[in-house]
mmCIF file of C-alpha atoms in Angstrom:
data_model
loop_
_atom_site.group_PDB
_atom_site.id
_atom_site.type_symbol
_atom_site.label_atom_id
_atom_site.label_comp_id
_atom_site.label_asym_id
_atom_site.label_seq_id
_atom_site.Cartn_x
_atom_site.Cartn_y
_atom_site.Cartn_z
ATOM 1 C CA UNK A 14 0.000 0.000 0.000
ATOM 2 C CA UNK A 15 1.279 3.446 -0.917
ATOM 3 C CA UNK A 16 1.810 6.022 1.825
ATOM 4 C CA UNK A 17 -0.375 8.515 -0.063
ATOM 5 C CA UNK A 18 -3.352 7.408 -2.130
ATOM 6 C CA UNK A 19 -4.992 9.593 -4.742
ATOM 7 C CA UNK A 20 -7.623 8.649 -7.304
ATOM 8 C CA UNK A 21 -5.979 9.079 -10.728
ATOM 9 C CA UNK A 22 -9.213 10.050 -12.482
ATOM 10 C CA UNK A 23 -9.763 11.427 -15.010
ATOM 11 C CA UNK A 24 -12.442 13.544 -13.400
ATOM 12 C CA UNK A 25 -14.611 15.347 -15.930
ATOM 13 C CA UNK A 26 -16.933 18.163 -14.829
ATOM 14 C CA UNK A 27 -18.885 20.955 -16.562
ATOM 15 C CA UNK A 28 -17.716 24.539 -16.275
ATOM 16 C CA UNK A 29 -18.970 26.171 -13.091
ATOM 17 C CA UNK A 30 -19.122 22.949 -11.086
ATOM 18 C CA UNK A 31 -17.617 22.501 -7.637
ATOM 19 C CA UNK A 32 -14.720 20.070 -7.774
ATOM 20 C CA UNK A 33 -13.546 17.921 -4.881
ATOM 21 C CA UNK A 34 -10.118 16.298 -5.020
ATOM 22 C CA UNK A 35 -8.951 14.020 -2.231
ATOM 23 C CA UNK A 36 -5.962 12.196 -0.790
ATOM 24 C CA UNK A 37 -5.649 9.714 2.031
ATOM 25 C CA UNK A 38 -2.435 8.910 3.819
ATOM 26 C CA UNK A 39 -1.223 6.324 6.275
ATOM 27 C CA UNK A 40 1.748 8.001 7.997
ATOM 28 C CA UNK A 41 0.594 9.970 11.044
ATOM 29 C CA UNK A 42 3.953 11.786 11.049
ATOM 30 C CA UNK A 43 2.851 13.882 8.068
ATOM 31 C CA UNK A 44 2.085 17.372 9.336
ATOM 32 C CA UNK A 45 2.563 19.706 6.356
ATOM 33 C CA UNK A 46 0.291 19.377 3.352
ATOM 34 C CA UNK A 47 0.468 20.847 -0.112
ATOM 35 C CA UNK A 48 -1.522 20.848 -3.305
ATOM 36 C CA UNK A 49 0.260 21.302 -6.615
ATOM 37 C CA UNK A 50 -1.272 21.855 -10.033
ATOM 38 C CA UNK A 51 0.557 20.519 -13.074
ATOM 39 C CA UNK A 52 -0.317 21.516 -16.608
ATOM 40 C CA UNK A 53 0.803 19.347 -19.494
ATOM 41 C CA UNK A 54 4.539 19.697 -20.178
ATOM 42 C CA UNK A 55 5.025 22.010 -17.203
ATOM 43 C CA UNK A 56 6.366 21.583 -13.693
ATOM 44 C CA UNK A 57 4.137 21.262 -10.613
ATOM 45 C CA UNK A 58 2.963 24.674 -9.404
ATOM 46 C CA UNK A 59 2.194 25.214 -5.718
ATOM 47 C CA UNK A 60 -1.470 26.019 -5.089
ATOM 48 C CA UNK A 61 -2.015 25.584 -1.374
ATOM 49 C CA UNK A 62 0.199 24.929 1.656
ATOM 50 C CA UNK A 63 -1.204 24.181 5.080
ATOM 51 C CA UNK A 64 -0.188 22.801 8.443
ATOM 52 C CA UNK A 65 -3.259 22.855 10.634
ATOM 53 C CA UNK A 66 -6.339 20.725 10.537
ATOM 54 C CA UNK A 67 -9.315 22.641 9.211
ATOM 55 C CA UNK A 68 -9.871 24.782 6.154
ATOM 56 C CA UNK A 69 -7.685 27.268 4.303
ATOM 57 C CA UNK A 70 -9.194 29.386 1.555
ATOM 58 C CA UNK A 71 -7.499 31.204 -1.332
ATOM 59 C CA UNK A 72 -9.824 32.616 -3.953
ATOM 60 C CA UNK A 73 -11.742 29.792 -5.586
ATOM 61 C CA UNK A 74 -9.610 27.169 -3.835
ATOM 62 C CA UNK A 75 -10.150 25.670 -0.381
ATOM 63 C CA UNK A 76 -7.803 23.142 1.201
ATOM 64 C CA UNK A 77 -9.175 20.974 3.970
ATOM 65 C CA UNK A 78 -7.144 18.801 6.323
ATOM 66 C CA UNK A 79 -8.500 16.169 8.707
ATOM 67 C CA UNK A 80 -5.532 14.703 10.559
ATOM 68 C CA UNK A 81 -7.689 12.412 12.678
ATOM 69 C CA UNK A 82 -8.948 10.688 9.535
ATOM 70 C CA UNK A 83 -5.686 11.142 7.598
ATOM 71 C CA UNK A 84 -7.616 12.753 4.789
ATOM 72 C CA UNK A 85 -7.054 15.953 2.833
ATOM 73 C CA UNK A 86 -9.177 17.643 0.197
ATOM 74 C CA UNK A 87 -8.956 20.432 -2.325
ATOM 75 C CA UNK A 88 -12.178 22.138 -3.397
ATOM 76 C CA UNK A 89 -12.415 24.277 -6.504
ATOM 77 C CA UNK A 90 -15.459 26.531 -6.781
ATOM 78 C CA UNK A 91 -16.808 27.840 -10.084
ATOM 79 C CA UNK A 92 -14.434 25.592 -12.021
ATOM 80 C CA UNK A 93 -13.064 26.936 -15.288
ATOM 81 C CA UNK A 94 -11.619 25.199 -18.368
ATOM 82 C CA UNK A 95 -8.265 26.704 -17.359
ATOM 83 C CA UNK A 96 -8.404 24.542 -14.214
ATOM 84 C CA UNK A 97 -7.977 21.464 -16.410
ATOM 85 C CA UNK A 98 -4.726 19.941 -15.186
ATOM 86 C CA UNK A 99 -3.343 17.210 -12.960
ATOM 87 C CA UNK A 100 -3.570 17.949 -9.240
ATOM 88 C CA UNK A 101 -0.975 16.426 -6.935
ATOM 89 C CA UNK A 102 -1.178 16.287 -3.181
ATOM 90 C CA UNK A 103 2.098 16.224 -1.241
ATOM 91 C CA UNK A 104 2.986 15.975 2.413
ATOM 92 C CA UNK A 105 5.927 15.872 4.766
ATOM 93 C CA UNK A 106 6.717 15.379 8.463
ATOM 94 C CA UNK A 107 7.784 18.360 10.630
ATOM 95 C CA UNK A 108 11.291 19.813 10.902
ATOM 96 C CA UNK A 109 13.893 17.416 9.613
ATOM 97 C CA UNK A 110 11.488 15.844 7.137
ATOM 98 C CA UNK A 111 12.836 17.314 3.945
ATOM 99 C CA UNK A 112 11.367 14.859 1.529
ATOM 100 C CA UNK A 113 7.909 15.338 0.103
ATOM 101 C CA UNK A 114 5.737 12.300 -0.440
ATOM 102 C CA UNK A 115 3.465 12.818 -3.430
ATOM 103 C CA UNK A 116 0.177 11.263 -4.394
ATOM 104 C CA UNK A 117 -0.043 9.932 -7.921
ATOM 105 C CA UNK A 118 -2.128 12.889 -9.094
ATOM 106 C CA UNK A 119 -5.731 13.328 -10.259
ATOM 107 C CA UNK A 120 -6.357 14.474 -13.795
ATOM 108 C CA UNK A 121 -9.170 17.026 -13.964
ATOM 109 C CA UNK A 122 -10.994 18.089 -17.103
ATOM 110 C CA UNK A 123 -13.401 21.040 -16.979
ATOM 111 C CA UNK A 124 -15.572 21.172 -20.066
ATOM 112 C CA UNK A 125 -16.961 24.487 -21.382
ATOM 113 C CA UNK B 26 11.223 36.831 -9.564
ATOM 114 C CA UNK B 27 12.737 34.148 -11.783
ATOM 115 C CA UNK B 28 11.678 30.643 -10.943
ATOM 116 C CA UNK B 29 13.727 27.472 -11.071
ATOM 117 C CA UNK B 30 15.396 27.275 -14.472
ATOM 118 C CA UNK B 31 16.203 23.953 -16.095
ATOM 119 C CA UNK B 32 18.052 23.189 -19.302
ATOM 120 C CA UNK B 33 17.716 21.727 -21.778
ATOM 121 C CA UNK B 34 13.926 21.498 -22.000
ATOM 122 C CA UNK B 35 14.161 18.487 -24.294
ATOM 123 C CA UNK B 36 16.942 16.004 -24.878
ATOM 124 C CA UNK B 37 16.951 13.122 -27.329
ATOM 125 C CA UNK B 38 20.033 10.952 -27.464
ATOM 126 C CA UNK B 39 21.135 7.436 -28.204
ATOM 127 C CA UNK B 40 21.662 4.731 -25.654
ATOM 128 C CA UNK B 41 25.129 4.784 -24.156
ATOM 129 C CA UNK B 42 25.617 8.520 -24.459
ATOM 130 C CA UNK B 43 26.297 10.779 -21.504
ATOM 131 C CA UNK B 44 23.458 13.103 -20.561
ATOM 132 C CA UNK B 45 23.822 16.215 -18.401
ATOM 133 C CA UNK B 46 20.803 18.046 -17.034
ATOM 134 C CA UNK B 47 21.205 21.488 -15.509
ATOM 135 C CA UNK B 48 19.341 23.449 -12.868
ATOM 136 C CA UNK B 49 19.490 26.982 -11.494
ATOM 137 C CA UNK B 50 17.512 27.237 -8.259
ATOM 138 C CA UNK B 51 15.694 30.328 -7.036
ATOM 139 C CA UNK B 52 18.151 32.796 -5.519
ATOM 140 C CA UNK B 53 18.271 32.525 -1.743
ATOM 141 C CA UNK B 54 16.862 28.999 -1.583
ATOM 142 C CA UNK B 55 19.097 26.694 0.425
ATOM 143 C CA UNK B 56 17.732 23.294 -0.609
ATOM 144 C CA UNK B 57 17.623 21.737 -4.066
ATOM 145 C CA UNK B 58 15.872 18.557 -5.160
ATOM 146 C CA UNK B 59 16.037 16.378 -8.275
ATOM 147 C CA UNK B 60 12.949 14.335 -9.212
ATOM 148 C CA UNK B 61 12.023 11.965 -12.000
ATOM 149 C CA UNK B 62 8.447 11.660 -13.261
ATOM 150 C CA UNK B 63 7.030 8.763 -15.263
ATOM 151 C CA UNK B 64 3.485 7.615 -15.937
ATOM 152 C CA UNK B 65 4.072 4.368 -14.092
ATOM 153 C CA UNK B 66 5.830 5.645 -10.973
ATOM 154 C CA UNK B 67 4.773 9.278 -10.701
ATOM 155 C CA UNK B 68 7.176 11.734 -9.070
ATOM 156 C CA UNK B 69 10.199 10.116 -7.459
ATOM 157 C CA UNK B 70 12.829 11.967 -5.456
ATOM 158 C CA UNK B 71 16.320 11.138 -6.678
ATOM 159 C CA UNK B 72 18.556 13.278 -4.483
ATOM 160 C CA UNK B 73 18.485 16.479 -2.490
ATOM 161 C CA UNK B 74 21.061 19.024 -1.398
ATOM 162 C CA UNK B 75 21.066 21.327 1.601
ATOM 163 C CA UNK B 76 23.464 24.271 1.427
ATOM 164 C CA UNK B 77 25.153 22.626 -1.605
ATOM 165 C CA UNK B 78 25.827 19.394 0.319
ATOM 166 C CA UNK B 79 24.161 16.130 -0.809
ATOM 167 C CA UNK B 80 22.001 14.935 2.071
ATOM 168 C CA UNK B 81 20.099 11.941 0.741
ATOM 169 C CA UNK B 82 20.794 10.152 -2.541
ATOM 170 C CA UNK B 83 18.895 6.973 -1.715
ATOM 171 C CA UNK B 84 16.570 7.596 -4.641
ATOM 172 C CA UNK B 85 19.329 7.570 -7.231
ATOM 173 C CA UNK B 86 18.557 4.413 -9.198
ATOM 174 C CA UNK B 87 22.058 3.278 -10.094
ATOM 175 C CA UNK B 88 25.695 4.267 -10.156
ATOM 176 C CA UNK B 89 25.089 5.535 -13.656
ATOM 177 C CA UNK B 90 23.391 8.533 -12.050
ATOM 178 C CA UNK B 91 25.370 11.275 -10.333
ATOM 179 C CA UNK B 92 24.541 14.789 -9.142
ATOM 180 C CA UNK B 93 26.626 17.759 -8.134
ATOM 181 C CA UNK B 94 26.015 21.204 -6.724
ATOM 182 C CA UNK B 95 29.263 23.164 -7.021
ATOM 183 C CA UNK B 96 27.667 26.396 -5.779
ATOM 184 C CA UNK B 97 24.370 27.774 -4.523
ATOM 185 C CA UNK B 98 23.155 28.743 -7.988
ATOM 186 C CA UNK B 99 23.859 25.640 -10.055
ATOM 187 C CA UNK B 100 23.353 21.892 -10.018
ATOM 188 C CA UNK B 101 23.771 19.087 -12.532
ATOM 189 C CA UNK B 102 22.338 15.607 -12.853
ATOM 190 C CA UNK B 103 24.421 13.315 -15.037
ATOM 191 C CA UNK B 104 23.573 9.920 -16.507
ATOM 192 C CA UNK B 105 26.437 7.906 -17.940
ATOM 193 C CA UNK B 106 25.881 5.669 -19.801
ATOM 194 C CA UNK B 107 22.233 6.379 -20.574
ATOM 195 C CA UNK B 108 19.682 3.613 -21.190
ATOM 196 C CA UNK B 109 16.186 3.660 -22.756
ATOM 197 C CA UNK B 110 14.598 3.042 -19.337
ATOM 198 C CA UNK B 111 15.992 6.396 -18.187
ATOM 199 C CA UNK B 112 13.495 8.136 -20.473
ATOM 200 C CA UNK B 113 11.347 10.373 -18.273
ATOM 201 C CA UNK B 114 10.781 13.987 -17.296
ATOM 202 C CA UNK B 115 13.383 15.184 -14.808
ATOM 203 C CA UNK B 116 12.432 18.039 -12.490
ATOM 204 C CA UNK B 117 14.518 20.247 -10.285
ATOM 205 C CA UNK B 118 12.956 22.022 -7.299
ATOM 206 C CA UNK B 119 14.248 24.416 -4.677
ATOM 207 C CA UNK B 120 13.050 25.558 -1.281
ATOM 208 C CA UNK B 121 13.962 28.572 0.855
ATOM 209 C CA UNK B 122 14.208 26.722 4.170
ATOM 210 C CA UNK B 123 13.007 23.680 6.066
ATOM 211 C CA UNK B 124 9.239 23.127 6.119
ATOM 212 C CA UNK B 125 8.676 25.623 3.339
ATOM 213 C CA UNK B 126 7.135 24.345 0.084
ATOM 214 C CA UNK B 127 9.262 23.390 -2.878
ATOM 215 C CA UNK B 128 9.118 25.302 -6.159
ATOM 216 C CA UNK B 129 9.588 23.341 -9.352
ATOM 217 C CA UNK B 130 11.145 24.071 -12.708
ATOM 218 C CA UNK B 131 9.433 23.069 -15.937
ATOM 219 C CA UNK B 132 11.549 19.954 -16.317
ATOM 220 C CA UNK B 133 13.736 18.299 -18.913
ATOM 221 C CA UNK B 134 11.985 15.770 -21.112
ATOM 222 C CA UNK B 135 14.586 13.072 -21.767
ATOM 223 C CA UNK B 136 14.275 10.422 -24.455
ATOM 224 C CA UNK B 137 16.914 7.724 -24.793
ATOM 225 C CA UNK B 138 16.664 5.832 -28.059
#
């Protein structure tokens, strides 16, 4: 079993829909959580970075962390065709844990 | 603010040739990471440096792979000799300090024929 599980998709939604992307993890040492967006033939781009359980909002994006359930989510409101990309979750333990553990990525397609 | 810069963007070469990938991290970042991405295995960490010193190279697949960071603004990943199974996208990332997120370059797409 992988340390971080992420549904590979593809997830296809109509423009304007609310999108929910999720990751589960097994290592309770993970304390820092990130979401990256990766367009085709580009590098991963940091979207959200959070430490605490609960919600963190940035524009149309909301990151949610539930450490008790070892479950993180990324919500995208009013999805746009430009949101079509692969979304990768990543996580790491606290200080001294330099290496990110990535999920396999979920491919999202937002159709006009 | 320039991001992480990688070169070349694409490399096609024949099996057995030496390949050198280059990375310029973001100025002021003290950690640098090399990753490999394939469809089958996703993103895999190969090696990372802290203050130009290699800290963990356990992800380097074989002795054919080597990485150096001669100064804070430059790193190389070398494959010698290259094999078709090395074909992948290689990413470099840098980070300002511990527990801060990593910032990625746009990668080098490597094809070994």
